[in-house]
Short mmCIF file of C-alpha atoms and ligand atoms in Angstrom, two decimals:
data_model
loop_
_atom_site.label_atom_id
_atom_site.label_comp_id
_atom_site.label_asym_id
_atom_site.label_seq_id
_atom_site.Cartn_x
_atom_site.Cartn_y
_atom_site.Cartn_z
CA UNK A 1 -84.88 29.63 -25.10
CA UNK A 2 -82.20 27.02 -24.62
CA UNK A 3 -79.19 26.98 -26.95
CA UNK A 4 -76.42 24.51 -27.35
CA UNK A 5 -73.13 24.59 -29.25
CA UNK A 6 -71.72 21.14 -30.30
CA UNK A 7 -68.19 20.58 -31.44
CA UNK A 8 -67.29 18.03 -34.05
CA UNK A 9 -64.07 17.94 -36.26
CA UNK A 10 -62.99 21.49 -36.22
CA UNK A 11 -60.76 23.95 -34.34
CA UNK A 12 -63.30 25.59 -31.89
CA UNK A 13 -62.83 28.85 -33.69
CA UNK A 14 -66.56 29.14 -34.46
CA UNK A 15 -67.39 28.93 -30.70
CA UNK A 16 -64.82 31.64 -30.03
CA UNK A 17 -66.57 33.73 -32.77
CA UNK A 18 -69.70 33.67 -30.56
CA UNK A 19 -67.68 34.96 -27.62
CA UNK A 20 -66.38 37.67 -29.99
CA UNK A 21 -69.92 39.15 -30.00
CA UNK A 22 -68.79 40.91 -26.69
CA UNK A 23 -71.68 43.21 -25.67
CA UNK A 24 -73.97 41.70 -28.12
CA UNK A 25 -73.60 38.41 -26.32
CA UNK A 26 -75.09 39.93 -23.12
CA UNK A 27 -78.22 41.03 -25.30
CA UNK A 28 -78.31 37.35 -26.43
CA UNK A 29 -78.06 36.07 -22.99
CA UNK A 30 -81.14 37.95 -21.97
CA UNK A 31 -83.16 35.98 -24.50
CA UNK A 32 -81.35 32.70 -24.19
CA UNK A 33 -79.56 30.32 -21.81
CA UNK A 34 -76.43 28.37 -23.12
CA UNK A 35 -77.23 24.96 -21.76
CA UNK A 36 -74.40 22.99 -23.35
CA UNK A 37 -71.05 24.03 -24.98
CA UNK A 38 -68.00 21.82 -24.22
CA UNK A 39 -65.64 24.70 -25.08
CA UNK A 40 -67.05 27.34 -22.94
CA UNK A 41 -68.59 25.30 -20.00
CA UNK A 42 -68.05 22.03 -18.05
CA UNK A 43 -70.69 19.88 -19.86
CA UNK A 44 -70.21 16.47 -21.42
CA UNK A 45 -73.57 15.49 -22.73
CA UNK A 46 -76.25 17.75 -24.45
CA UNK A 47 -79.52 17.87 -22.42
CA UNK A 48 -83.06 17.14 -23.70
CA UNK A 49 -85.34 19.98 -24.89
CA UNK A 50 -82.67 22.15 -26.75
CA UNK A 51 -84.49 24.94 -28.73
CA UNK A 52 -81.49 25.79 -31.09
CA UNK A 53 -78.27 23.69 -31.52
CA UNK A 54 -75.32 25.23 -33.24
CA UNK A 55 -73.10 22.43 -34.72
CA UNK A 56 -69.46 23.43 -35.48
CA UNK A 57 -66.93 21.21 -37.35
CA UNK A 58 -67.43 18.38 -39.86
CA UNK A 59 -68.08 14.69 -39.26
CA UNK A 60 -64.65 12.86 -39.53
CA UNK A 61 -64.95 9.97 -37.09
CA UNK A 62 -67.44 7.72 -35.32
CA UNK A 63 -67.62 9.92 -32.25
CA UNK A 64 -68.53 13.00 -34.38
CA UNK A 65 -71.25 10.86 -36.11
CA UNK A 66 -72.75 9.76 -32.79
CA UNK A 67 -72.62 13.39 -31.33
CA UNK A 68 -74.35 14.74 -34.47
CA UNK A 69 -77.03 12.18 -34.22
CA UNK A 70 -77.71 12.82 -30.54
CA UNK A 71 -77.87 16.61 -30.83
CA UNK A 72 -80.17 16.41 -33.78
CA UNK A 73 -82.60 14.22 -31.87
CA UNK A 74 -82.57 16.65 -28.83
CA UNK A 75 -82.88 20.06 -30.70
CA UNK A 76 -85.83 21.61 -32.38
CA UNK A 77 -83.70 23.64 -34.72
CA UNK A 78 -80.31 22.69 -35.88
CA UNK A 79 -77.86 25.25 -37.40
CA UNK A 80 -74.73 24.16 -39.36
CA UNK A 81 -72.41 26.77 -37.87
CA UNK A 82 -69.26 27.66 -39.69
CA UNK A 83 -67.78 26.35 -43.05
CA UNK A 84 -66.58 23.00 -41.51
CA UNK A 85 -70.16 22.19 -40.61
CA UNK A 86 -71.69 23.45 -43.84
CA UNK A 87 -69.06 22.10 -46.37
CA UNK A 88 -66.49 20.03 -44.50
CA UNK A 89 -64.16 23.09 -44.11
CA UNK A 90 -60.46 22.69 -43.79
CA UNK A 91 -60.86 19.43 -42.01
CA UNK A 92 -62.09 17.97 -45.29
CA UNK A 93 -58.56 18.51 -46.69
CA UNK A 94 -57.68 15.27 -44.70
CA UNK A 95 -59.29 13.36 -47.69
CA UNK A 96 -56.21 14.15 -49.77
CA UNK A 97 -54.45 11.36 -47.71
CA UNK A 98 -55.65 7.87 -46.85
CA UNK A 99 -56.61 7.16 -43.26
CA UNK A 100 -53.65 4.92 -43.06
CA UNK A 101 -51.30 7.66 -44.16
CA UNK A 102 -52.82 10.14 -41.72
CA UNK A 103 -52.40 7.83 -38.60
CA UNK A 104 -48.91 6.81 -39.53
CA UNK A 105 -47.89 10.41 -40.11
CA UNK A 106 -49.58 11.57 -36.78
CA UNK A 107 -48.22 8.73 -34.56
CA UNK A 108 -44.92 7.94 -36.25
CA UNK A 109 -43.94 10.61 -38.77
CA UNK A 110 -43.43 13.74 -36.61
CA UNK A 111 -40.73 14.51 -34.03
CA UNK A 112 -43.07 14.74 -31.05
CA UNK A 113 -44.41 11.16 -31.36
CA UNK A 114 -43.94 8.56 -28.65
CA UNK A 115 -40.88 6.47 -29.06
CA UNK A 116 -42.75 3.09 -29.52
CA UNK A 117 -44.66 4.59 -32.63
CA UNK A 118 -47.77 2.63 -31.60
CA UNK A 119 -50.98 3.72 -33.35
CA UNK A 120 -53.53 3.64 -30.48
CA UNK A 121 -56.60 1.52 -30.72
CA UNK A 122 -58.71 3.53 -28.23
CA UNK A 123 -59.32 6.54 -30.30
CA UNK A 124 -62.64 6.99 -32.29
CA UNK A 125 -62.50 5.17 -35.61
CA UNK A 126 -62.08 7.39 -38.56
CA UNK A 127 -64.83 7.25 -41.23
CA UNK A 128 -63.67 6.67 -44.75
CA UNK A 129 -64.18 10.41 -45.55
CA UNK A 130 -65.21 13.71 -44.09
CA UNK A 131 -68.94 14.66 -44.24
CA UNK A 132 -70.59 18.09 -43.93
CA UNK A 133 -73.35 18.06 -41.31
CA UNK A 134 -76.10 18.47 -43.99
CA UNK A 135 -74.72 15.35 -45.73
CA UNK A 136 -75.97 13.16 -42.79
CA UNK A 137 -78.76 14.86 -40.90
CA UNK A 138 -81.38 17.48 -41.45
CA UNK A 139 -80.05 21.10 -41.18
CA UNK A 140 -82.59 24.04 -40.64
CA UNK A 141 -80.12 26.85 -41.22
CA UNK A 142 -76.53 27.27 -42.57
CA UNK A 143 -74.26 30.00 -41.24
CA UNK A 144 -71.01 29.95 -43.17
CA UNK A 145 -67.56 31.44 -42.52
CA UNK A 146 -64.32 30.25 -41.10
CA UNK A 147 -65.31 31.48 -38.69
CA UNK A 148 -68.62 33.26 -39.24
CA UNK A 149 -67.67 36.99 -38.97
CA UNK A 150 -68.79 39.03 -36.01
CA UNK A 151 -70.58 41.82 -38.02
CA UNK A 152 -72.72 39.23 -39.62
CA UNK A 153 -73.38 37.34 -36.28
CA UNK A 154 -74.59 40.60 -34.68
CA UNK A 155 -77.40 40.67 -37.40
CA UNK A 156 -78.33 37.13 -37.36
CA UNK A 157 -78.33 36.07 -33.69
CA UNK A 158 -81.00 38.50 -32.41
CA UNK A 159 -83.21 37.61 -35.35
CA UNK A 160 -82.73 33.92 -34.91
CA UNK A 161 -83.53 33.98 -31.19
CA UNK A 162 -86.82 35.97 -31.81
CA UNK A 163 -87.79 33.66 -34.75
CA UNK A 164 -87.60 36.64 -37.18
CA UNK A 165 -86.06 36.72 -40.63
CA UNK A 166 -82.89 38.75 -40.98
CA UNK A 167 -82.50 40.72 -44.09
CA UNK A 168 -79.02 39.64 -45.31
CA UNK A 169 -77.00 40.07 -48.42
CA UNK A 170 -77.00 37.13 -50.71
CA UNK A 171 -74.22 38.29 -52.97
CA UNK A 172 -70.69 37.27 -53.58
CA UNK A 173 -67.50 38.65 -52.01
CA UNK A 174 -66.84 40.67 -55.22
CA UNK A 175 -70.04 42.68 -54.70
CA UNK A 176 -68.62 43.77 -51.33
CA UNK A 177 -65.23 44.60 -52.77
CA UNK A 178 -64.34 48.15 -53.73
CA UNK A 179 -61.49 47.43 -55.97
CA UNK A 180 -61.60 48.56 -59.68
CA UNK A 181 -60.75 46.49 -62.74
CA UNK A 182 -57.40 47.65 -64.19
CA UNK A 183 -55.53 46.61 -67.22
CA UNK A 184 -55.27 42.71 -67.65
CA UNK A 185 -52.82 42.78 -70.64
CA UNK A 186 -50.05 40.08 -70.34
CA UNK A 187 -51.98 38.34 -67.55
CA UNK A 188 -50.04 35.61 -65.74
CA UNK A 189 -51.02 33.71 -62.73
CA UNK A 190 -49.09 34.63 -59.61
CA UNK A 191 -48.48 32.89 -56.36
CA UNK A 192 -49.33 34.82 -53.40
CA UNK A 193 -45.81 35.54 -52.37
CA UNK A 194 -45.02 37.00 -55.75
CA UNK A 195 -44.72 40.87 -55.60
CA UNK A 196 -47.00 43.18 -53.56
CA UNK A 197 -50.39 43.74 -55.24
CA UNK A 198 -51.50 47.30 -55.89
CA UNK A 199 -54.13 48.27 -53.51
CA UNK A 200 -56.56 49.92 -55.95
CA UNK A 201 -57.22 47.21 -58.68
CA UNK A 202 -58.81 43.86 -58.67
CA UNK A 203 -56.43 41.23 -57.44
CA UNK A 204 -57.70 38.66 -60.02
CA UNK A 205 -56.98 41.15 -62.74
CA UNK A 206 -53.39 41.48 -61.30
CA UNK A 207 -52.91 37.75 -61.62
CA UNK A 208 -53.66 36.69 -57.98
CA UNK A 209 -56.05 33.79 -57.66
CA UNK A 210 -58.88 35.70 -55.77
CA UNK A 211 -61.97 33.50 -55.27
CA UNK A 212 -64.24 36.47 -54.65
CA UNK A 213 -66.40 35.78 -57.82
CA UNK A 214 -67.41 32.27 -56.66
CA UNK A 215 -67.58 33.01 -52.94
CA UNK A 216 -70.52 33.86 -50.63
CA UNK A 217 -70.16 37.37 -49.12
CA UNK A 218 -71.10 38.76 -45.87
CA UNK A 219 -67.55 39.25 -44.64
CA UNK A 220 -67.30 42.78 -46.14
CA UNK A 221 -64.59 41.36 -48.57
CA UNK A 222 -62.36 41.44 -45.56
CA UNK A 223 -59.23 39.93 -47.24
CA UNK A 224 -59.17 41.90 -50.51
CA UNK A 225 -59.61 45.05 -48.38
CA UNK A 226 -56.38 44.08 -46.64
CA UNK A 227 -54.60 43.31 -49.84
CA UNK A 228 -55.06 39.58 -49.60
CA UNK A 229 -56.83 37.43 -52.22
CA UNK A 230 -60.08 35.80 -51.02
CA UNK A 231 -59.48 32.08 -50.61
CA UNK A 232 -63.12 31.24 -50.30
CA UNK A 233 -63.66 30.68 -46.52
CA UNK A 234 -67.40 31.63 -46.70
CA UNK A 235 -68.12 28.69 -49.05
CA UNK A 236 -69.64 28.82 -52.53
CA UNK A 237 -71.70 31.78 -53.84
CA UNK A 238 -75.45 31.20 -54.23
CA UNK A 239 -75.29 30.80 -58.02
CA UNK A 240 -72.66 28.01 -57.67
CA UNK A 241 -75.03 26.29 -55.07
CA UNK A 242 -78.16 26.59 -57.11
CA UNK A 243 -76.77 25.46 -60.54
CA UNK A 244 -75.62 21.75 -60.87
CA UNK A 245 -73.35 22.62 -63.78
CA UNK A 246 -71.62 25.35 -61.90
CA UNK A 247 -68.60 24.46 -59.82
CA UNK A 248 -65.87 26.51 -58.11
CA UNK A 249 -63.23 25.30 -60.50
CA UNK A 250 -65.04 25.67 -63.86
CA UNK A 251 -66.59 29.02 -62.84
CA UNK A 252 -63.10 30.40 -61.87
CA UNK A 253 -61.67 29.20 -65.08
CA UNK A 254 -64.42 30.77 -67.07
CA UNK A 255 -64.04 34.12 -65.12
CA UNK A 256 -60.36 34.33 -65.72
CA UNK A 257 -60.88 33.48 -69.43
CA UNK A 258 -63.48 36.19 -69.77
CA UNK A 259 -61.32 38.68 -68.00
CA UNK A 260 -58.15 37.93 -69.95
CA UNK A 261 -59.26 36.59 -73.32
CA UNK A 262 -57.01 33.59 -72.62
CA UNK A 263 -58.72 30.24 -73.73
CA UNK A 264 -60.15 28.22 -70.87
CA UNK A 265 -57.83 25.16 -71.67
CA UNK A 266 -54.76 27.55 -71.35
CA UNK A 267 -56.07 28.90 -68.10
CA UNK A 268 -56.54 25.37 -66.72
CA UNK A 269 -52.87 24.64 -67.53
CA UNK A 270 -51.65 27.67 -65.40
CA UNK A 271 -53.67 26.48 -62.30
CA UNK A 272 -51.70 24.69 -59.62
CA UNK A 273 -52.56 22.69 -56.52
CA UNK A 274 -56.30 22.64 -57.27
CA UNK A 275 -57.28 21.07 -53.87
CA UNK A 276 -55.77 23.91 -51.87
CA UNK A 277 -56.48 26.67 -54.24
CA UNK A 278 -60.03 25.85 -55.40
CA UNK A 279 -61.58 23.53 -52.69
CA UNK A 280 -59.72 24.21 -49.43
CA UNK A 281 -63.08 24.69 -47.65
CA UNK A 282 -65.45 22.51 -49.67
CA UNK A 283 -63.61 19.22 -50.46
CA UNK A 284 -65.46 17.38 -47.73
CA UNK A 285 -68.94 18.29 -49.06
CA UNK A 286 -70.97 15.64 -51.00
CA UNK A 287 -73.06 18.51 -52.57
CA UNK A 288 -69.85 20.01 -54.04
CA UNK A 289 -68.36 16.65 -54.92
CA UNK A 290 -71.53 15.59 -56.72
CA UNK A 291 -71.62 18.51 -59.16
CA UNK A 292 -71.06 17.37 -62.69
CA UNK A 293 -67.96 19.43 -63.33
CA UNK A 294 -66.40 18.97 -59.83
CA UNK A 295 -62.70 18.05 -59.65
CA UNK A 296 -63.07 16.81 -56.00
CA UNK A 297 -63.80 13.25 -57.27
CA UNK A 298 -60.18 13.11 -58.76
CA UNK A 299 -58.64 14.49 -55.62
CA UNK A 300 -60.07 12.27 -52.83
CA UNK A 301 -57.73 9.46 -51.76
CA UNK A 302 -59.99 6.88 -49.98
CA UNK A 303 -63.27 5.86 -51.64
CA UNK A 304 -65.04 3.59 -49.21
CA UNK A 305 -64.99 2.55 -45.63
S1 LIG B 1 -65.15 26.65 -39.73
FE1 LIG B 1 -63.06 27.41 -39.34
S2 LIG B 1 -63.21 28.39 -37.33
FE2 LIG B 1 -65.01 26.96 -37.50
S3 LIG B 1 -64.38 25.03 -36.67
FE3 LIG B 1 -63.90 24.90 -38.89
S4 LIG B 1 -61.83 25.57 -39.04
FE4 LIG B 1 -62.47 26.23 -37.00
S1 LIG B 2 -61.92 39.07 -57.69
FE1 LIG B 2 -61.26 39.63 -55.61
S2 LIG B 2 -60.20 41.58 -55.80
FE2 LIG B 2 -61.35 41.32 -57.65
S3 LIG B 2 -63.34 42.37 -57.27
FE3 LIG B 2 -63.58 40.23 -56.66
S4 LIG B 2 -63.08 40.13 -54.53
FE4 LIG B 2 -62.33 42.13 -55.31
S1 LIG B 3 -62.74 37.64 -48.22
FE1 LIG B 3 -62.82 35.46 -48.65
S2 LIG B 3 -61.39 34.39 -47.35
FE2 LIG B 3 -61.56 36.63 -46.68
S3 LIG B 3 -63.06 36.53 -45.02
FE3 LIG B 3 -64.26 36.85 -46.89
S4 LIG B 3 -64.81 34.88 -47.76
FE4 LIG B 3 -63.20 34.51 -46.14
#
């Protein structure tokens, strides 16, 4: 079994997550040979005859597009690995600025730039927007997470390599969370830095914007268990994905309204910085942008290329 790991626009954290498998990686390597991974070996081009290709990062420039095309043509199975590959991930937040603004800031607007302030012409051309891998090529499996969590990969890797189906949870983060619902009287939306949440009760009920109800689980509710609201790094829950009329924004508004008896319009008035609070991992996904209630269309800066 030959496996490859390709890097597109991302941070390489997903590949490091594979190394985090520690001794399980030794078991994996009994079944499979890593034939290509620019982060962990000296390899520039994917070979022919790959059995499973894991693609990390989103597609943001022409080089990413070409690399994706090549690895798809050379692999029997292609796995979108990590939330950038599945939904655009944090790289998709670049769509809040125009390409011109991004290049001017990177090459002229920060203290470490070269003095001449020239924007280089020999870097890969930016596409007009970010794309999730599945927006452009056929994907056989999606593994979400920023990065995918170790306990989940321990289950999925051996099954994937043997061609078996792993029995995995399909529930949301809330279903993995052990917090209880407390009183929600006088509910008011809080910023993360406001106060210290109590450790027993639901963070959303306490006023913190916890995306657990709309986020795919399989992380063991890692953040709420450590007193931090979920910010949605595993991507949308299955019911959001399946239903065209369900979107992260409108389902969170509905959930808060149900919980607090505050009318939806008033809840919407309390929300702030919708791009970073509701869509930090999904703004670069056409599937999420095309939903009828999506707010992504209003947030994207550049519309065509
Ligand atoms: S999903 Fe997260 S860890 Fe993986 S490449 Fe993107 S930003 Fe990095
Ligand atoms: S909203 Fe957050 S804190 Fe509340 S149950 Fe869901 S995951 Fe837990
Ligand atoms: S709780 Fe939310 S943000 Fe934290 S790891 Fe799980 S999905 Fe990601």
